[in-house]
């Protein structure tokens, strides 16, 4: 089976972003969250959500190893219920904390490099397998306030949903992708379309964040895959870009 990878401009496990993301994501906003808009679009398209995730990252400035250690110790004190792990290799040091909730898994990761540039960053992620009103409450009442405490500024939040469509008829990729784009009022910018796989980049005014490209701004990526005749169609959708391979 072929494996397609979205051409992301982010090194997921690397040190720094190579993209410029514009727009403002207001944590205290009373408007629906981006991930809620994605979930509503999936539900309206008769899709089933199997996984969701929120991902935020911020660069840190440490002039010494002691600064990094002090930051990590502070993070551990603020999150005493987390299971903390320390790992290192020739290139970097990493502290990762995990805790499981009824609504999902919460992760904090602090990384610093060993090179002369001494680059550091913190990642805060919340993910789960069920989407319901309790999930939305947990995001609003727990994740977002905690995000505000852990980050100095207003970070960019990457929202992603994976799921399935039960429709097994021919043309399901075209049908479901068009429906999702229509619900989200998104204009298709670039795409790769084959019999069993669709990869689409688009722009929607429903989302405030966007990635500037050569010609237009982009803030939505969608992938759909049909594995064979009579099988379900899997999908992944995210804003402003996808943070996963598909």
mmCIF file of C-alpha atoms in Angstrom:
data_model
loop_
_atom_site.group_PDB
_atom_site.id
_atom_site.type_symbol
_atom_site.label_atom_id
_atom_site.label_comp_id
_atom_site.label_asym_id
_atom_site.label_seq_id
_atom_site.Cartn_x
_atom_site.Cartn_y
_atom_site.Cartn_z
ATOM 1 C CA UNK A 1 0.000 0.000 0.000
ATOM 2 C CA UNK A 2 1.277 3.438 -0.873
ATOM 3 C CA UNK A 3 1.844 5.845 1.969
ATOM 4 C CA UNK A 4 1.270 9.493 1.269
ATOM 5 C CA UNK A 5 2.592 12.235 3.473
ATOM 6 C CA UNK A 6 1.220 15.734 3.617
ATOM 7 C CA UNK A 7 3.887 18.246 2.703
ATOM 8 C CA UNK A 8 3.992 19.926 6.085
ATOM 9 C CA UNK A 9 6.300 22.826 6.702
ATOM 10 C CA UNK A 10 6.835 21.815 10.299
ATOM 11 C CA UNK A 11 9.513 19.503 11.665
ATOM 12 C CA UNK A 12 7.394 17.604 14.165
ATOM 13 C CA UNK A 13 10.254 16.219 16.215
ATOM 14 C CA UNK A 14 12.759 18.891 15.277
ATOM 15 C CA UNK A 15 13.738 22.089 16.896
ATOM 16 C CA UNK A 16 12.056 24.980 15.184
ATOM 17 C CA UNK A 17 9.178 25.888 12.922
ATOM 18 C CA UNK A 18 10.073 26.840 9.385
ATOM 19 C CA UNK A 19 6.652 28.313 8.687
ATOM 20 C CA UNK A 20 5.135 31.616 9.554
ATOM 21 C CA UNK A 21 1.653 31.338 10.984
ATOM 22 C CA UNK A 22 -0.452 34.460 11.033
ATOM 23 C CA UNK A 23 -3.685 35.394 12.689
ATOM 24 C CA UNK A 24 -4.644 35.473 16.326
ATOM 25 C CA UNK A 25 -6.150 32.653 18.335
ATOM 26 C CA UNK A 26 -7.891 34.230 21.314
ATOM 27 C CA UNK A 27 -8.067 31.770 24.176
ATOM 28 C CA UNK A 28 -10.775 33.693 25.983
ATOM 29 C CA UNK A 29 -12.978 33.910 22.911
ATOM 30 C CA UNK A 30 -16.638 33.016 23.304
ATOM 31 C CA UNK A 31 -16.760 31.801 19.718
ATOM 32 C CA UNK A 32 -16.613 28.061 18.965
ATOM 33 C CA UNK A 33 -13.108 26.623 19.031
ATOM 34 C CA UNK A 34 -11.542 25.504 15.773
ATOM 35 C CA UNK A 35 -11.698 21.881 16.855
ATOM 36 C CA UNK A 36 -15.411 22.276 17.592
ATOM 37 C CA UNK A 37 -15.975 23.605 14.081
ATOM 38 C CA UNK A 38 -14.100 20.625 12.661
ATOM 39 C CA UNK A 39 -16.055 18.183 14.831
ATOM 40 C CA UNK A 40 -19.383 19.751 13.878
ATOM 41 C CA UNK A 41 -18.475 19.513 10.185
ATOM 42 C CA UNK A 42 -17.539 15.840 10.564
ATOM 43 C CA UNK A 43 -20.798 15.088 12.391
ATOM 44 C CA UNK A 44 -22.846 16.931 9.777
ATOM 45 C CA UNK A 45 -21.066 14.864 7.109
ATOM 46 C CA UNK A 46 -22.104 11.629 8.905
ATOM 47 C CA UNK A 47 -18.523 10.866 9.899
ATOM 48 C CA UNK A 48 -17.388 9.119 13.077
ATOM 49 C CA UNK A 49 -14.600 10.690 15.129
ATOM 50 C CA UNK A 50 -11.992 8.171 16.287
ATOM 51 C CA UNK A 51 -9.290 10.553 17.523
ATOM 52 C CA UNK A 52 -8.848 14.259 18.193
ATOM 53 C CA UNK A 53 -5.911 16.374 19.319
ATOM 54 C CA UNK A 54 -4.939 19.912 20.263
ATOM 55 C CA UNK A 55 -1.276 20.847 19.966
ATOM 56 C CA UNK A 56 0.453 24.063 21.024
ATOM 57 C CA UNK A 57 4.134 24.943 20.991
ATOM 58 C CA UNK A 58 6.232 27.895 22.143
ATOM 59 C CA UNK A 59 9.948 28.596 21.873
ATOM 60 C CA UNK A 60 11.831 29.198 25.123
ATOM 61 C CA UNK A 61 14.957 31.236 25.826
ATOM 62 C CA UNK A 62 17.527 29.744 28.207
ATOM 63 C CA UNK A 63 21.070 31.076 28.344
ATOM 64 C CA UNK A 64 22.267 28.229 30.584
ATOM 65 C CA UNK A 65 21.439 24.631 31.433
ATOM 66 C CA UNK A 66 20.403 25.851 34.860
ATOM 67 C CA UNK A 67 17.684 27.970 33.288
ATOM 68 C CA UNK A 68 16.287 24.902 31.560
ATOM 69 C CA UNK A 69 16.428 22.861 34.776
ATOM 70 C CA UNK A 70 14.707 25.617 36.753
ATOM 71 C CA UNK A 71 11.915 25.812 34.180
ATOM 72 C CA UNK A 72 11.387 22.043 34.231
ATOM 73 C CA UNK A 73 11.325 21.951 38.032
ATOM 74 C CA UNK A 74 8.730 24.717 38.032
ATOM 75 C CA UNK A 75 6.620 22.796 35.516
ATOM 76 C CA UNK A 76 6.822 19.666 37.652
ATOM 77 C CA UNK A 77 5.725 21.562 40.763
ATOM 78 C CA UNK A 78 2.746 22.995 38.897
ATOM 79 C CA UNK A 79 1.790 19.533 37.611
ATOM 80 C CA UNK A 80 2.543 17.108 40.458
ATOM 81 C CA UNK A 81 0.075 14.469 39.255
ATOM 82 C CA UNK A 82 1.875 13.991 35.936
ATOM 83 C CA UNK A 83 4.127 10.988 35.281
ATOM 84 C CA UNK A 84 7.433 12.607 34.332
ATOM 85 C CA UNK A 85 10.134 10.997 32.195
ATOM 86 C CA UNK A 86 13.602 12.241 31.331
ATOM 87 C CA UNK A 87 15.405 11.203 28.153
ATOM 88 C CA UNK A 88 18.510 12.433 26.368
ATOM 89 C CA UNK A 89 20.584 11.667 23.306
ATOM 90 C CA UNK A 90 23.540 13.263 21.570
ATOM 91 C CA UNK A 91 21.411 16.132 20.315
ATOM 92 C CA UNK A 92 18.899 17.076 23.006
ATOM 93 C CA UNK A 93 17.439 16.736 26.497
ATOM 94 C CA UNK A 94 13.734 16.077 26.961
ATOM 95 C CA UNK A 95 11.348 16.092 29.905
ATOM 96 C CA UNK A 96 7.882 14.707 29.215
ATOM 97 C CA UNK A 97 4.911 14.555 31.548
ATOM 98 C CA UNK A 98 1.688 12.609 30.982
ATOM 99 C CA UNK A 99 -1.623 12.331 32.770
ATOM 100 C CA UNK A 100 -4.802 10.533 31.721
ATOM 101 C CA UNK A 101 -8.260 11.992 32.225
ATOM 102 C CA UNK A 102 -11.693 10.601 31.496
ATOM 103 C CA UNK A 103 -11.833 12.880 28.464
ATOM 104 C CA UNK A 104 -8.305 12.348 27.144
ATOM 105 C CA UNK A 105 -4.543 12.353 27.660
ATOM 106 C CA UNK A 106 -2.649 15.502 28.582
ATOM 107 C CA UNK A 107 1.038 15.850 27.699
ATOM 108 C CA UNK A 108 3.692 18.464 28.437
ATOM 109 C CA UNK A 109 7.091 18.197 26.766
ATOM 110 C CA UNK A 110 10.084 20.478 27.362
ATOM 111 C CA UNK A 111 13.073 20.082 25.032
ATOM 112 C CA UNK A 112 16.463 21.769 24.765
ATOM 113 C CA UNK A 113 19.301 21.109 22.336
ATOM 114 C CA UNK A 114 22.931 20.455 23.203
ATOM 115 C CA UNK A 115 24.398 22.484 20.361
ATOM 116 C CA UNK A 116 25.836 25.980 20.610
ATOM 117 C CA UNK A 117 22.527 27.557 19.602
ATOM 118 C CA UNK A 118 20.867 26.082 22.696
ATOM 119 C CA UNK A 119 17.335 26.114 21.291
ATOM 120 C CA UNK A 120 14.483 25.135 23.591
ATOM 121 C CA UNK A 121 10.712 24.799 23.342
ATOM 122 C CA UNK A 122 7.667 23.563 25.225
ATOM 123 C CA UNK A 123 4.805 21.531 23.763
ATOM 124 C CA UNK A 124 1.401 21.185 25.393
ATOM 125 C CA UNK A 125 -0.936 18.597 23.877
ATOM 126 C CA UNK A 126 -4.378 17.259 24.729
ATOM 127 C CA UNK A 127 -5.789 14.289 22.806
ATOM 128 C CA UNK A 128 -8.480 11.661 23.083
ATOM 129 C CA UNK A 129 -10.623 9.083 21.313
ATOM 130 C CA UNK A 130 -14.135 10.218 22.246
ATOM 131 C CA UNK A 131 -15.849 13.445 21.280
ATOM 132 C CA UNK A 132 -18.885 14.608 23.252
ATOM 133 C CA UNK A 133 -20.090 17.513 25.400
ATOM 134 C CA UNK A 134 -17.803 16.425 28.258
ATOM 135 C CA UNK A 135 -14.822 16.635 25.919
ATOM 136 C CA UNK A 136 -15.706 20.187 24.949
ATOM 137 C CA UNK A 137 -16.171 21.150 28.596
ATOM 138 C CA UNK A 138 -12.789 19.677 29.479
ATOM 139 C CA UNK A 139 -11.093 21.653 26.711
ATOM 140 C CA UNK A 140 -12.782 24.907 27.725
ATOM 141 C CA UNK A 141 -12.448 24.512 31.485
ATOM 142 C CA UNK A 142 -9.115 22.708 31.766
ATOM 143 C CA UNK A 143 -6.909 22.739 28.668
ATOM 144 C CA UNK A 144 -7.308 26.366 27.603
ATOM 145 C CA UNK A 145 -6.834 27.937 31.076
ATOM 146 C CA UNK A 146 -3.808 25.716 31.650
ATOM 147 C CA UNK A 147 -2.454 26.646 28.236
ATOM 148 C CA UNK A 148 -2.661 30.292 29.220
ATOM 149 C CA UNK A 149 -0.690 29.588 32.402
ATOM 150 C CA UNK A 150 2.069 27.580 30.708
ATOM 151 C CA UNK A 151 2.688 29.909 27.750
ATOM 152 C CA UNK A 152 4.019 33.444 27.962
ATOM 153 C CA UNK A 153 2.082 34.667 24.927
ATOM 154 C CA UNK A 154 -0.986 33.510 23.044
ATOM 155 C CA UNK A 155 0.206 30.360 21.282
ATOM 156 C CA UNK A 156 -1.004 28.989 18.011
ATOM 157 C CA UNK A 157 -3.187 25.930 18.512
ATOM 158 C CA UNK A 158 -3.149 23.145 15.947
ATOM 159 C CA UNK A 159 -6.428 21.206 15.857
ATOM 160 C CA UNK A 160 -6.744 17.757 14.297
ATOM 161 C CA UNK A 161 -9.479 15.127 13.976
ATOM 162 C CA UNK A 162 -9.252 11.591 12.622
ATOM 163 C CA UNK A 163 -12.248 9.452 11.790
ATOM 164 C CA UNK A 164 -14.178 7.222 9.432
ATOM 165 C CA UNK A 165 -17.003 7.377 6.936
ATOM 166 C CA UNK A 166 -19.118 4.244 6.573
ATOM 167 C CA UNK A 167 -20.022 4.989 2.954
ATOM 168 C CA UNK A 168 -18.372 2.334 0.753
ATOM 169 C CA UNK A 169 -19.771 3.393 -2.623
ATOM 170 C CA UNK A 170 -17.650 4.581 -5.533
ATOM 171 C CA UNK A 171 -16.971 8.289 -5.474
ATOM 172 C CA UNK A 172 -17.037 8.518 -1.686
ATOM 173 C CA UNK A 173 -13.745 10.445 -1.530
ATOM 174 C CA UNK A 174 -15.038 13.150 -3.834
ATOM 175 C CA UNK A 175 -18.433 13.233 -2.137
ATOM 176 C CA UNK A 176 -17.158 13.498 1.421
ATOM 177 C CA UNK A 177 -14.327 15.926 0.692
ATOM 178 C CA UNK A 178 -16.697 18.244 -1.168
ATOM 179 C CA UNK A 179 -19.207 18.059 1.670
ATOM 180 C CA UNK A 180 -16.642 18.879 4.347
ATOM 181 C CA UNK A 181 -15.240 21.789 2.349
ATOM 182 C CA UNK A 182 -18.759 23.093 1.714
ATOM 183 C CA UNK A 183 -19.764 22.944 5.391
ATOM 184 C CA UNK A 184 -16.570 24.754 6.400
ATOM 185 C CA UNK A 185 -17.006 27.248 3.538
ATOM 186 C CA UNK A 186 -13.479 26.418 2.382
ATOM 187 C CA UNK A 187 -11.937 27.062 -1.014
ATOM 188 C CA UNK A 188 -9.660 24.338 -2.343
ATOM 189 C CA UNK A 189 -6.150 25.607 -3.117
ATOM 190 C CA UNK A 190 -4.088 22.514 -3.923
ATOM 191 C CA UNK A 191 -4.857 18.823 -4.092
ATOM 192 C CA UNK A 192 -3.632 15.357 -4.942
ATOM 193 C CA UNK A 193 -6.503 13.105 -6.004
ATOM 194 C CA UNK A 194 -6.189 9.425 -6.801
ATOM 195 C CA UNK A 195 -8.671 6.557 -6.771
ATOM 196 C CA UNK A 196 -7.977 5.608 -3.165
ATOM 197 C CA UNK A 197 -6.494 8.790 -1.695
ATOM 198 C CA UNK A 198 -7.282 12.509 -1.566
ATOM 199 C CA UNK A 199 -5.018 15.195 -0.101
ATOM 200 C CA UNK A 200 -6.425 18.727 -0.085
ATOM 201 C CA UNK A 201 -5.174 22.094 1.159
ATOM 202 C CA UNK A 202 -7.750 24.859 1.464
ATOM 203 C CA UNK A 203 -8.660 28.176 3.046
ATOM 204 C CA UNK A 204 -11.710 29.065 5.139
ATOM 205 C CA UNK A 205 -12.691 32.340 6.764
ATOM 206 C CA UNK A 206 -14.118 30.314 9.656
ATOM 207 C CA UNK A 207 -10.590 29.916 11.047
ATOM 208 C CA UNK A 208 -8.516 32.883 12.222
ATOM 209 C CA UNK A 209 -5.034 31.365 11.892
ATOM 210 C CA UNK A 210 -3.457 30.777 8.501
ATOM 211 C CA UNK A 211 -0.210 29.890 6.784
ATOM 212 C CA UNK A 212 0.932 32.328 4.075
ATOM 213 C CA UNK A 213 1.839 30.556 0.829
ATOM 214 C CA UNK A 214 3.255 31.845 -2.447
ATOM 215 C CA UNK A 215 -0.138 32.747 -3.861
ATOM 216 C CA UNK A 216 -2.786 32.501 -1.136
ATOM 217 C CA UNK A 217 -3.222 31.883 2.557
ATOM 218 C CA UNK A 218 -3.952 28.333 3.736
ATOM 219 C CA UNK A 219 -5.539 27.145 6.983
ATOM 220 C CA UNK A 220 -7.153 23.769 6.353
ATOM 221 C CA UNK A 221 -5.776 20.369 5.314
ATOM 222 C CA UNK A 222 -7.800 17.261 4.612
ATOM 223 C CA UNK A 223 -6.836 13.705 3.742
ATOM 224 C CA UNK A 224 -9.110 10.794 2.880
ATOM 225 C CA UNK A 225 -8.124 7.208 2.180
ATOM 226 C CA UNK A 226 -10.126 4.231 0.942
ATOM 227 C CA UNK A 227 -8.278 0.972 1.531
ATOM 228 C CA UNK A 228 -10.260 -1.275 -0.793
ATOM 229 C CA UNK A 229 -13.635 -2.248 -2.206
ATOM 230 C CA UNK A 230 -16.401 -2.349 0.357
ATOM 231 C CA UNK A 231 -14.258 -0.900 3.151
ATOM 232 C CA UNK A 232 -14.668 2.200 5.242
ATOM 233 C CA UNK A 233 -13.057 5.481 4.292
ATOM 234 C CA UNK A 234 -10.696 6.989 6.848
ATOM 235 C CA UNK A 235 -9.956 10.694 7.040
ATOM 236 C CA UNK A 236 -7.902 13.287 8.870
ATOM 237 C CA UNK A 237 -8.664 17.000 8.936
ATOM 238 C CA UNK A 238 -6.784 19.796 10.651
ATOM 239 C CA UNK A 239 -6.237 23.530 10.975
ATOM 240 C CA UNK A 240 -4.171 25.545 10.250
ATOM 241 C CA UNK A 241 -2.093 22.583 9.059
ATOM 242 C CA UNK A 242 -1.981 18.896 9.873
ATOM 243 C CA UNK A 243 0.568 17.792 12.443
ATOM 244 C CA UNK A 244 0.495 14.119 11.455
ATOM 245 C CA UNK A 245 1.490 11.877 8.577
ATOM 246 C CA UNK A 246 -1.320 10.222 6.686
#
